[in-house]
Amino acid sequence: MPVEFPGIGGGDTRDGPETAPRPAPGPRRSAARSVRAHRRYGWDRVLLASGSGSAAPARAAAPPVNGAGKNGEPESPALKVITTRHPGRWVAAAVIAVLLAMVASALITNPAWEWEVVGEFLFAPSVLRAVVFTLELTALGIVFGFLLGTVLALMRLSKNPLLSSAAWGYIALFRSIPLILQLLFWYNLALLYPRLSFGVPFGPAFFDIGTMDLIGPVTAAALGLALHQAAYAAEIVRAGLLSVDHGQREAAAALGIPRTRQLLRIVLPQAMRSIVPTAGNEIIGLVKGTSVVYIMALPELFYQVQVIYNRNGRVMALLLVATIWYLVMTSVMSVAQHYIERHYGKGRA
Amino acid sequence: MSAAMVDLKAVHKSFGSLEVLRGVDLQVGAGEVTVIIGPSGSGKSTLLRTVNHLEKVDSGSVTVDGELVGYRRAGDRLYELSEREILRQRTRIGFVFQSFNLFPHLTVRQNVTEAPTSAQRRPKAEVEALAVRLLERVGLSDKIDAYPRQLSGGQQQRVAIARALALEPKVILFDEPTSALDPELVGEVLDVVKDLAVSGTTMIVVTHEIGFAREVADTVVFMDEGRIVERGTPAQVLDAPRHERTRLFLSKVL
Ligand SMILES: Nc1ncnc2c1ncn2[C@@H]1O[C@H](COP(=O)(O)OP(=O)(O)OP(=O)(O)O)[C@@H](O)[C@H]1O
Ligand SMILES: [Mg+2]
């Protein structure tokens, strides 16, 4: 689509290339004619035509423009399109249907699953509270984990060697310690440091507080999950940032866009495209990962069903209750992830 | 102070042991168009990138409209400016990349309005109106709410030019603006650049489009191995080159 500028040629005359004017090697303001020539042939062609003089016949021999070819051919009849059939798909569907039916039958007909007990406890208040608590722990772990993880990722990408090696050390350390051990450390922090004081490092303290009061079991659990998650989140965010074309940062810098704005408006949204799918994995992993917290006797879902089946002995039914809730939670999150991915896929469709 | 809009003095730049710029002097007057040509690897892009401090110089100075770029002078020493200061200076120096580098997750409109609102803190309404005018000027009024992916290469580059213009820069630098384009799209971009030249925009254009240089340039500069070998009017440099290297280069690209 040619652009029209007032004052610069622009008629759609179809004169042959042999009349292409030699671009005048004079002041640019009198250049309208060769602009027009260029628009049709490109600069190199204009030069060829004007420089050698031998380009014109070559142009004349070029294939004719639209119209002629069409007239030469007979009118084709309207053709019907038949899409490829996929008989294999029907076979696969049948096999899967049979397998599903077998699983369903095994689940329903075996009285050992005690479906009525499942129904009784699925919406029991204590179970619902446990589900909510599980979600809370997940949210705390993810939000603080990704906040800290983003900071760590930026530190690792920093040119300051101290910052980047500090982040590297953190990630190496927290990825190596099993979550369950870390949780136990936090839980038992009070044994190691009964009181925590706040003030000038190695100097006077402004106030101090009992560790137990500050880091109760819930805080310890959330802290442990977040710190653990941060190590993984850092690598996910870093990979995301690296996946954004260097030219994006450069263009933003060339436009003088402030640094934080470059990150938040230009780089991170593009990084999200590769961060979200992996982060979704992490969140879903963490929903289930919270079950580790049961060792701290916190009433999350897995701990709660254990409490109940220790009381009534209906082990399988209650494990099924927990399974169903984990399934529901992760499925809802998968759907949410789909929409988030679509949001960050804007302009890429 | 010289009257030149862009003034490079004895600019040296090395990447490791590779000396890419070996003392470049270049003056571009206000409203003038300078076209830089030269073989691949001769340092054209690097030179252009020193003008807006995307590349730091090792020695020498870069001045735009009387203001030293990237440094503050105290006596005979140059102190590098803070990043914030450098970003402020860049808002007055437009840059158009070979690969467009539009922001793919933002619409055409947002691409154009982003820097004026965030870097220059101009009122949103004013910037929106400016964006509409500029996109009209580059012939893309109907694409204002499209995403870059939905545009042809030529259209994307025209958006990139509008984006640079939105900052109302004192000088615009073009690094091979048409090299990534299909041949039939080259013309539409060069037309836009030419329109800017006619309207008196100060520009430095690195290009292999010799026809364009001939027509639009006030000055053509031929670079080779990090030095300016020859400079002059298009007629002097392109039609009657004095140096053997210039002749050799022109014989290859023509
Ligand atoms: N960031 C960098 N690090 C190391 N070497 C670089 C860097 N940028 C450019 N160079 C080298 O500097 C030399 C000049 O590069 P430059 O991009 O300025 O050349 P050019 O004249 O623009 O070439 P072209 O026409 O191919 O774009 C080349 O040898 C290139 O490999
Ligand atoms: Mg280059």
XYZ file of C-alpha atoms and ligand atoms in Angstrom:
635
model
C 0.000 0.000 0.000
C 1.769 3.134 -1.160
C 1.593 6.175 1.051
C 0.508 9.400 -0.513
C 2.164 12.613 0.469
C 0.951 15.930 -0.714
C 3.447 17.432 -3.061
C 5.045 14.158 -4.047
C 3.804 12.658 -7.316
C 1.698 9.604 -6.766
C -0.361 9.220 -9.951
C -0.986 5.674 -11.079
C 0.382 6.095 -14.557
C 1.484 2.871 -16.172
C 4.312 4.086 -18.341
C 6.949 1.523 -19.159
C 10.244 1.204 -17.345
C 12.180 2.614 -20.254
C 10.661 5.963 -19.371
C 11.735 5.699 -15.753
C 13.462 8.981 -15.183
C 17.029 8.983 -14.059
C 16.928 10.175 -10.491
C 18.297 13.640 -10.616
C 21.483 13.905 -8.575
C 20.382 17.305 -7.397
C 18.688 18.686 -4.299
C 16.202 16.267 -2.811
C 13.275 18.637 -2.885
C 12.899 18.303 -6.640
C 12.753 14.552 -6.577
C 9.093 13.888 -7.117
C 9.441 12.095 -10.384
C 11.886 9.462 -9.297
C 9.819 8.893 -6.186
C 7.077 7.776 -8.436
C 9.425 5.611 -10.418
C 10.785 4.090 -7.301
C 7.398 3.313 -5.903
C 6.824 0.991 -8.771
C 10.208 -0.582 -9.398
C 12.321 -0.243 -6.267
C 15.501 1.776 -6.183
C 17.824 -0.816 -7.549
C 15.673 -1.256 -10.593
C 15.482 2.453 -11.175
C 19.224 2.539 -11.043
C 19.601 -0.432 -13.320
C 17.251 1.075 -15.799
C 18.903 4.439 -15.740
C 22.471 3.269 -15.290
C 22.946 0.475 -17.800
C 20.126 0.946 -20.206
C 19.971 -2.792 -20.711
C 17.448 -3.404 -17.985
C 14.464 -2.297 -19.976
C 14.196 -5.332 -22.277
C 14.528 -7.598 -19.260
C 11.581 -5.830 -17.716
C 9.565 -6.148 -20.865
C 10.083 -9.900 -20.839
C 8.682 -10.199 -17.325
C 5.403 -12.113 -16.976
C 2.325 -10.081 -17.746
C 0.331 -8.639 -14.883
C -2.871 -10.227 -13.657
C -5.688 -10.818 -16.033
C -3.949 -12.401 -18.973
C -3.257 -15.748 -17.306
C -6.825 -16.080 -16.177
C -8.236 -15.437 -19.618
C -6.096 -18.179 -21.118
C -7.530 -20.944 -18.943
C -10.938 -22.613 -19.247
C -13.436 -21.824 -16.495
C -13.055 -24.456 -13.738
C -16.179 -26.131 -12.305
C -16.912 -25.543 -8.593
C -15.068 -28.310 -6.733
C -16.323 -29.871 -3.533
C -13.852 -30.404 -0.703
C -13.964 -33.745 1.153
C -11.925 -33.619 4.363
C -9.765 -36.584 5.350
C -11.510 -39.286 7.405
C -9.884 -40.503 10.583
C -11.091 -44.053 11.280
C -8.294 -44.514 13.861
C -9.886 -41.857 16.034
C -13.084 -43.862 16.367
C -11.171 -46.967 17.414
C -9.224 -44.981 19.994
C -12.423 -43.414 21.321
C -14.023 -46.828 21.717
C -11.006 -48.208 23.579
C -10.944 -45.232 25.930
C -14.698 -45.470 26.552
C -14.399 -49.121 27.520
C -11.474 -48.416 29.847
C -13.357 -45.563 31.504
C -16.394 -47.765 31.996
C -14.220 -50.406 33.631
C -12.671 -47.883 36.018
C -16.071 -46.419 36.869
C -17.518 -49.837 37.507
C -14.559 -50.792 39.702
C -15.064 -47.623 41.725
C -18.828 -47.865 42.037
C -19.488 -51.554 42.491
C -16.820 -52.230 45.102
C -18.458 -51.474 48.458
C -15.006 -51.026 50.064
C -14.940 -47.430 48.751
C -17.921 -46.649 50.938
C -19.386 -43.950 48.758
C -22.015 -43.031 51.318
C -19.221 -42.224 53.789
C -17.542 -40.154 51.089
C -20.801 -38.267 50.578
C -21.141 -37.731 54.298
C -17.699 -36.178 54.748
C -17.201 -34.448 51.419
C -18.945 -31.312 52.646
C -18.351 -31.740 56.357
C -17.518 -28.341 57.931
C -14.128 -29.523 59.155
C -13.237 -30.732 55.655
C -14.400 -27.497 54.056
C -12.355 -25.502 56.552
C -9.375 -27.663 55.686
C -9.894 -27.005 51.973
C -9.976 -23.271 52.611
C -6.841 -23.482 54.730
C -5.089 -25.450 52.025
C -5.963 -22.758 49.516
C -4.746 -20.060 51.881
C -1.416 -21.776 52.350
C -1.102 -22.212 48.593
C -1.875 -18.563 47.963
C 0.631 -17.390 50.575
C 3.289 -19.710 49.200
C 2.723 -18.674 45.606
C 2.342 -14.938 46.118
C 5.331 -14.526 48.389
C 7.251 -17.213 46.542
C 6.869 -15.458 43.202
C 7.477 -11.997 44.649
C 10.729 -13.133 46.201
C 11.440 -15.264 43.139
C 11.108 -12.243 40.834
C 13.511 -10.272 43.009
C 15.932 -13.197 42.954
C 15.617 -13.501 39.176
C 16.402 -9.805 38.717
C 19.348 -10.175 41.089
C 20.653 -13.124 39.118
C 20.427 -11.157 35.878
C 22.021 -8.110 37.476
C 25.464 -6.997 36.349
C 26.457 -6.647 39.981
C 28.388 -9.872 40.688
C 27.576 -9.753 44.396
C 23.834 -9.617 43.789
C 23.887 -12.310 41.173
C 25.988 -14.716 43.212
C 23.869 -14.089 46.306
C 20.773 -15.045 44.320
C 22.576 -18.018 42.854
C 23.515 -19.173 46.360
C 19.969 -18.820 47.630
C 18.556 -20.821 44.758
C 21.166 -23.550 45.104
C 20.564 -23.815 48.859
C 16.771 -23.844 48.873
C 16.500 -26.219 45.982
C 18.698 -28.696 47.815
C 16.801 -28.851 51.103
C 13.711 -31.052 51.050
C 10.650 -28.975 51.838
C 9.731 -31.187 54.749
C 13.094 -30.600 56.432
C 12.852 -26.886 55.885
C 9.394 -26.790 57.414
C 10.689 -28.606 60.468
C 13.513 -26.085 60.822
C 11.096 -23.180 60.743
C 8.710 -24.937 63.049
C 11.471 -25.506 65.556
C 13.130 -22.136 65.158
C 12.065 -21.273 68.666
C 14.252 -24.053 69.990
C 17.288 -22.537 68.296
C 16.493 -18.862 68.864
C 13.912 -18.419 71.615
C 13.857 -14.656 71.154
C 14.318 -12.518 68.051
C 15.475 -8.939 68.373
C 15.154 -6.116 65.907
C 17.577 -3.256 65.718
C 20.944 -2.271 64.320
C 22.787 -5.375 63.095
C 25.280 -6.373 65.814
C 24.262 -3.175 67.605
C 21.521 -2.185 70.041
C 18.104 -3.769 69.698
C 14.949 -1.648 69.549
C 12.667 -4.427 70.686
C 12.677 -8.164 70.889
C 9.947 -10.695 70.744
C 9.471 -14.347 71.522
C 10.056 -16.438 68.432
C 6.992 -18.529 69.194
C 4.812 -15.419 69.181
C 6.181 -14.145 65.896
C 6.465 -17.400 64.003
C 3.574 -19.580 64.931
C 2.989 -22.840 63.087
C 0.919 -21.159 60.349
C 3.550 -18.500 59.697
C 6.247 -21.141 59.781
C 4.370 -23.201 57.203
C 3.712 -20.233 54.921
C 7.296 -19.052 55.287
C 8.674 -22.475 54.494
C 6.467 -22.877 51.432
C 7.242 -19.380 50.159
C 10.997 -19.627 50.622
C 11.019 -23.028 48.968
C 8.820 -21.842 46.141
C 10.923 -18.711 45.611
C 13.933 -20.765 44.576
C 11.930 -22.409 41.797
C 10.014 -19.258 40.904
C 13.308 -17.403 40.471
C 14.427 -19.784 37.762
C 11.036 -19.684 36.061
C 10.975 -15.891 36.022
C 14.585 -15.710 34.883
C 13.903 -18.069 31.996
C 10.886 -15.939 31.115
C 12.893 -12.724 31.115
C 15.603 -14.307 28.987
C 13.008 -15.499 26.495
C 12.127 -11.910 25.597
C 14.008 -10.694 22.547
C 16.908 -8.413 23.449
C 15.675 -5.910 20.879
C 12.626 -5.205 23.036
C 14.693 -3.924 25.916
C 16.875 -2.037 23.492
C 13.943 -0.361 21.758
C 12.512 0.635 25.132
C 15.878 2.055 26.169
C 16.216 3.919 22.875
C 12.810 5.498 23.485
C 13.967 6.684 26.906
C 11.303 4.699 28.762
C 12.177 4.657 32.497
C 13.832 1.524 33.728
C 11.147 0.104 35.974
C 8.582 0.889 33.326
C 10.706 -0.999 30.766
C 10.532 -4.003 33.032
C 6.879 -3.807 34.052
C 5.328 -2.654 30.807
C 7.583 -4.043 28.091
C 9.608 -7.032 29.288
C 7.571 -8.754 32.006
C 4.274 -8.955 30.095
C 6.122 -10.658 27.270
C 7.968 -12.894 29.696
C 4.610 -13.931 31.167
C 3.930 -15.899 28.038
C 6.557 -18.416 29.009
C 6.222 -17.901 32.779
C 2.501 -18.668 33.103
C 2.442 -22.284 31.898
C 5.348 -23.261 34.137
C 4.012 -21.189 37.024
C 0.666 -22.954 36.601
C 2.474 -26.218 37.046
C 4.096 -24.887 40.192
C 0.838 -23.659 41.687
C -0.853 -26.965 41.074
C 2.177 -28.697 42.521
C 1.972 -26.498 45.579
C -1.733 -27.217 46.181
C -0.704 -30.801 46.675
C 2.624 -29.827 48.200
C 0.807 -28.201 51.113
C -0.067 -31.696 52.263
C 3.501 -31.921 53.578
C 2.466 -29.384 56.175
C 0.533 -32.136 57.952
C 3.725 -32.917 59.891
C 3.227 -29.583 61.649
C -0.239 -30.730 62.763
C -1.878 -27.894 60.833
C -5.453 -28.575 59.766
C -4.935 -28.585 56.018
C -6.846 -31.082 53.933
C -4.588 -34.102 54.188
C -4.075 -33.690 57.937
C -7.796 -33.203 58.485
C -8.855 -36.407 56.720
C -6.252 -38.306 58.731
C -7.753 -36.934 61.915
C -11.168 -38.101 60.798
C -10.199 -41.597 59.691
C -8.162 -42.131 62.827
C -11.399 -41.525 64.654
C -13.825 -43.568 62.541
C -11.537 -46.002 60.689
C -12.998 -45.243 57.240
C -9.557 -44.836 55.686
C -10.274 -45.349 51.988
C -13.417 -43.257 51.939
C -11.649 -40.305 53.526
C -8.639 -40.567 51.289
C -11.127 -40.431 48.461
C -12.643 -37.266 49.958
C -9.206 -35.648 49.943
C -8.556 -36.864 46.390
C -11.795 -35.384 45.135
C -11.020 -32.008 46.683
C -7.484 -31.933 45.309
C -8.925 -32.785 41.914
C -11.500 -30.009 42.111
C -8.950 -27.437 43.217
C -6.409 -28.262 40.554
C -9.042 -28.451 37.818
C -10.327 -24.993 38.654
C -6.765 -23.749 38.524
C -6.136 -25.347 35.158
C -9.126 -23.499 33.765
C -7.935 -20.236 35.293
C -4.514 -20.850 33.784
C -6.067 -21.220 30.355
C -7.619 -17.773 30.585
C -4.469 -16.191 31.987
C -2.449 -17.649 29.142
C -4.927 -16.277 26.680
C -4.609 -12.844 28.253
C -0.839 -12.795 27.889
C -1.042 -14.239 24.402
C -2.565 -10.976 23.168
C -1.286 -9.902 19.789
C 0.236 -13.311 19.133
C -2.699 -15.253 17.807
C 29.974 25.095 20.436
C 29.500 24.191 16.832
C 26.242 24.858 15.082
C 25.856 21.242 14.047
C 22.826 19.357 15.349
C 24.904 16.188 15.668
C 28.622 16.516 16.237
C 30.916 13.508 16.619
C 34.544 14.188 17.437
C 37.286 11.569 17.241
C 34.989 8.751 18.305
C 36.806 5.530 19.132
C 35.150 2.274 20.065
C 36.486 -1.248 20.521
C 34.796 -4.527 21.306
C 37.517 -6.373 23.161
C 40.533 -6.310 20.883
C 38.472 -5.432 17.813
C 38.654 -1.729 17.065
C 35.348 -0.961 15.374
C 35.482 2.836 15.267
C 38.907 4.365 14.705
C 38.412 8.056 15.188
C 35.241 9.185 13.465
C 34.405 12.866 12.981
C 30.968 13.672 11.686
C 28.856 16.811 11.680
C 25.226 16.912 10.680
C 23.594 20.319 10.434
C 20.033 20.981 11.525
C 17.550 19.861 8.887
C 20.178 17.912 6.983
C 20.110 14.325 5.881
C 23.307 12.322 6.104
C 23.396 8.877 4.565
C 26.074 6.446 5.698
C 27.076 3.667 3.342
C 29.805 1.095 3.605
C 30.548 -2.620 3.612
C 29.233 -4.970 6.254
C 31.209 -4.785 9.483
C 32.592 -1.333 8.740
C 31.051 0.016 11.949
C 28.005 1.874 10.607
C 25.562 0.475 13.156
C 28.037 0.939 15.962
C 28.557 4.557 14.975
C 24.822 5.185 14.905
C 24.407 3.523 18.282
C 27.013 5.777 19.874
C 24.895 8.784 18.933
C 22.151 7.814 21.397
C 24.538 6.093 23.791
C 23.276 2.572 23.167
C 27.010 2.033 22.738
C 29.458 3.877 24.988
C 32.419 5.480 23.284
C 35.925 4.651 24.485
C 37.141 8.134 23.667
C 35.938 11.132 21.732
C 32.665 12.962 22.154
C 29.125 12.914 20.852
C 27.094 16.098 20.990
C 23.467 16.500 19.988
C 22.082 20.032 19.789
C 24.960 21.313 21.879
C 24.440 18.775 24.648
C 27.073 16.143 25.328
C 25.459 12.687 25.047
C 25.997 10.259 27.908
C 28.545 12.366 29.776
C 28.948 15.493 31.790
C 32.072 17.497 31.304
C 34.069 18.878 34.185
C 37.376 20.355 33.110
C 39.018 17.864 30.785
C 37.186 14.904 32.253
C 33.963 13.266 31.205
C 31.747 11.725 33.860
C 29.175 9.244 32.702
C 25.634 10.402 33.381
C 23.141 8.442 35.454
C 20.900 6.078 33.560
C 17.949 8.355 34.196
C 19.758 11.282 32.560
C 20.755 9.166 29.596
C 17.176 8.009 29.148
C 16.066 11.624 29.180
C 18.587 12.474 26.456
C 17.408 9.562 24.348
C 13.890 10.930 24.199
C 15.322 13.654 21.951
C 17.118 11.191 19.675
C 14.860 8.911 17.657
C 16.113 5.491 16.615
C 14.592 3.200 14.008
C 15.880 -0.371 14.012
C 16.431 -2.693 11.115
C 14.199 -5.287 12.809
C 11.490 -2.724 13.800
C 11.408 -3.931 17.427
C 7.781 -2.974 17.919
C 6.292 -4.132 21.209
C 4.254 -7.157 20.079
C 1.898 -7.213 23.071
C 0.838 -3.595 22.576
C -1.401 -2.235 19.855
C -0.084 0.146 17.241
C -1.600 3.032 19.186
C -0.015 1.894 22.447
C 3.340 1.425 20.742
C 3.244 5.059 19.671
C 1.902 6.552 22.915
C 4.001 4.554 25.383
C 7.192 6.633 25.409
C 5.619 10.107 25.251
C 3.416 9.286 28.246
C 5.901 7.342 30.349
C 9.200 8.969 29.397
C 8.079 12.526 28.673
C 5.072 12.528 30.987
C 2.945 14.382 28.482
C -0.846 14.468 28.977
C -2.562 11.359 27.681
C -5.133 13.201 25.574
C -2.465 15.221 23.799
C -0.394 12.110 23.097
C -3.403 10.186 21.795
C -4.190 12.958 19.351
C -0.557 13.074 18.291
C -0.556 9.319 17.690
C -3.587 9.603 15.448
C -1.934 12.379 13.447
C 1.352 10.526 13.099
C -0.254 7.272 12.046
C -2.203 9.192 9.469
C 1.031 10.722 8.259
C 2.598 7.291 7.724
C -0.608 6.061 6.099
C -1.775 3.679 8.805
C -4.897 5.289 10.234
C -6.851 2.109 9.664
C -4.363 -0.022 11.648
C -4.381 1.996 14.825
C -5.851 -0.757 16.985
C -4.093 -3.662 15.289
C -1.272 -5.611 16.873
C 2.126 -5.580 15.147
C 1.781 -9.258 14.177
C -1.170 -8.348 12.017
C 0.886 -5.936 9.923
C 3.260 -6.422 7.013
C 6.937 -5.640 7.526
C 6.605 -2.331 5.735
C 3.646 -1.341 7.871
C 5.501 -2.344 11.024
C 8.459 -0.210 10.095
C 6.172 2.741 9.411
C 4.697 2.284 12.894
C 8.230 2.228 14.271
C 8.901 5.523 12.523
C 5.710 7.027 13.949
C 6.779 5.748 17.363
C 10.117 7.524 17.047
C 8.458 10.701 15.789
C 6.039 10.773 18.716
C 8.847 11.908 20.996
C 9.411 14.887 18.693
C 13.126 14.189 18.548
C 15.779 16.610 17.325
C 17.363 13.978 15.152
C 16.282 10.539 13.949
C 18.735 7.718 13.372
C 17.804 4.965 10.930
C 19.795 1.731 10.940
C 19.077 0.007 7.642
C 15.338 0.602 7.949
C 14.505 -1.404 4.834
C 16.993 -4.268 4.978
C 14.555 -6.662 6.632
C 11.808 -5.946 4.131
C 10.609 -7.758 1.044
C 11.646 -5.757 -2.020
C 8.127 -4.633 -2.829
C 7.727 -3.122 0.651
C 10.930 -1.081 0.574
C 9.349 1.783 -1.343
C 6.580 2.533 1.122
C 9.039 2.909 3.986
C 11.477 5.014 1.994
C 8.578 7.248 0.972
C 7.922 7.972 4.633
C 11.596 8.684 5.296
C 11.670 10.937 2.287
C 8.642 12.836 3.503
C 10.501 13.488 6.749
C 13.509 14.729 4.792
C 11.370 17.122 2.816
C 9.815 18.471 6.000
C 13.256 19.304 7.363
C 13.873 16.554 9.909
C 17.514 16.046 10.822
C 18.411 12.467 10.008
C 21.283 10.035 9.826
C 20.409 7.036 7.701
C 22.474 3.898 7.311
C 21.285 2.162 4.167
C 22.265 0.092 1.183
C 19.628 1.800 -0.961
C 21.948 3.827 -3.143
C 19.094 5.293 -5.162
C 17.557 6.613 -1.996
C 20.880 8.100 -0.916
C 21.310 9.799 -4.238
C 17.942 11.406 -4.023
C 17.486 12.297 -0.391
C 20.931 12.831 1.101
C 22.543 16.199 1.573
C 25.722 14.392 2.490
C 26.814 10.860 1.728
C 29.442 9.325 3.970
C 31.354 6.223 2.981
C 32.735 4.207 5.891
C 35.220 1.373 5.819
C 37.039 -0.380 8.638
C 35.904 2.039 11.290
C 36.878 5.206 9.464
C 35.133 7.677 7.252
C 36.876 7.247 3.937
C 35.013 9.781 1.906
C 32.222 12.279 2.295
C 30.486 14.760 0.075
C 27.331 15.428 -1.862
C 25.666 12.393 -3.425
C 27.001 13.478 -6.794
C 30.552 13.634 -5.494
C 30.594 10.382 -3.569
C 28.287 8.217 -5.649
C 29.073 9.421 -9.146
C 32.668 10.534 -8.863
C 34.234 8.751 -5.915
C 37.811 9.792 -5.260
C 38.860 6.702 -3.359
C 39.464 3.299 -4.792
C 37.626 1.607 -1.880
C 34.531 3.695 -2.467
C 34.606 2.824 -6.153
C 34.988 -0.857 -5.364
C 32.094 -0.798 -2.882
C 29.805 1.072 -5.245
C 30.593 -1.286 -8.085
C 29.363 -4.129 -5.865
C 26.124 -2.611 -4.656
C 25.045 -0.945 -7.875
N 28.226 -5.938 20.855
C 29.272 -6.334 20.095
N 30.228 -7.134 20.620
C 31.297 -7.506 19.878
N 31.477 -7.166 18.600
C 30.559 -6.383 18.008
C 29.413 -5.934 18.724
N 28.670 -5.180 17.887
C 29.328 -5.145 16.719
N 30.469 -5.869 16.780
C 31.441 -6.028 15.710
O 31.802 -4.749 15.270
C 31.984 -4.727 13.879
C 31.157 -3.612 13.280
O 29.798 -3.921 13.475
P 28.629 -3.008 12.935
O 27.369 -3.703 13.312
O 28.814 -1.631 13.418
O 28.860 -3.078 11.370
P 27.926 -2.533 10.223
O 28.762 -1.616 9.417
O 26.680 -1.998 10.786
O 27.652 -3.833 9.380
P 26.293 -4.323 8.664
O 26.231 -3.622 7.360
O 26.515 -5.780 8.504
O 25.173 -3.993 9.559
C 31.618 -6.111 13.365
O 32.810 -6.815 13.147
C 30.842 -6.709 14.497
O 31.046 -8.097 14.538
Mg 24.624 -2.642 10.787
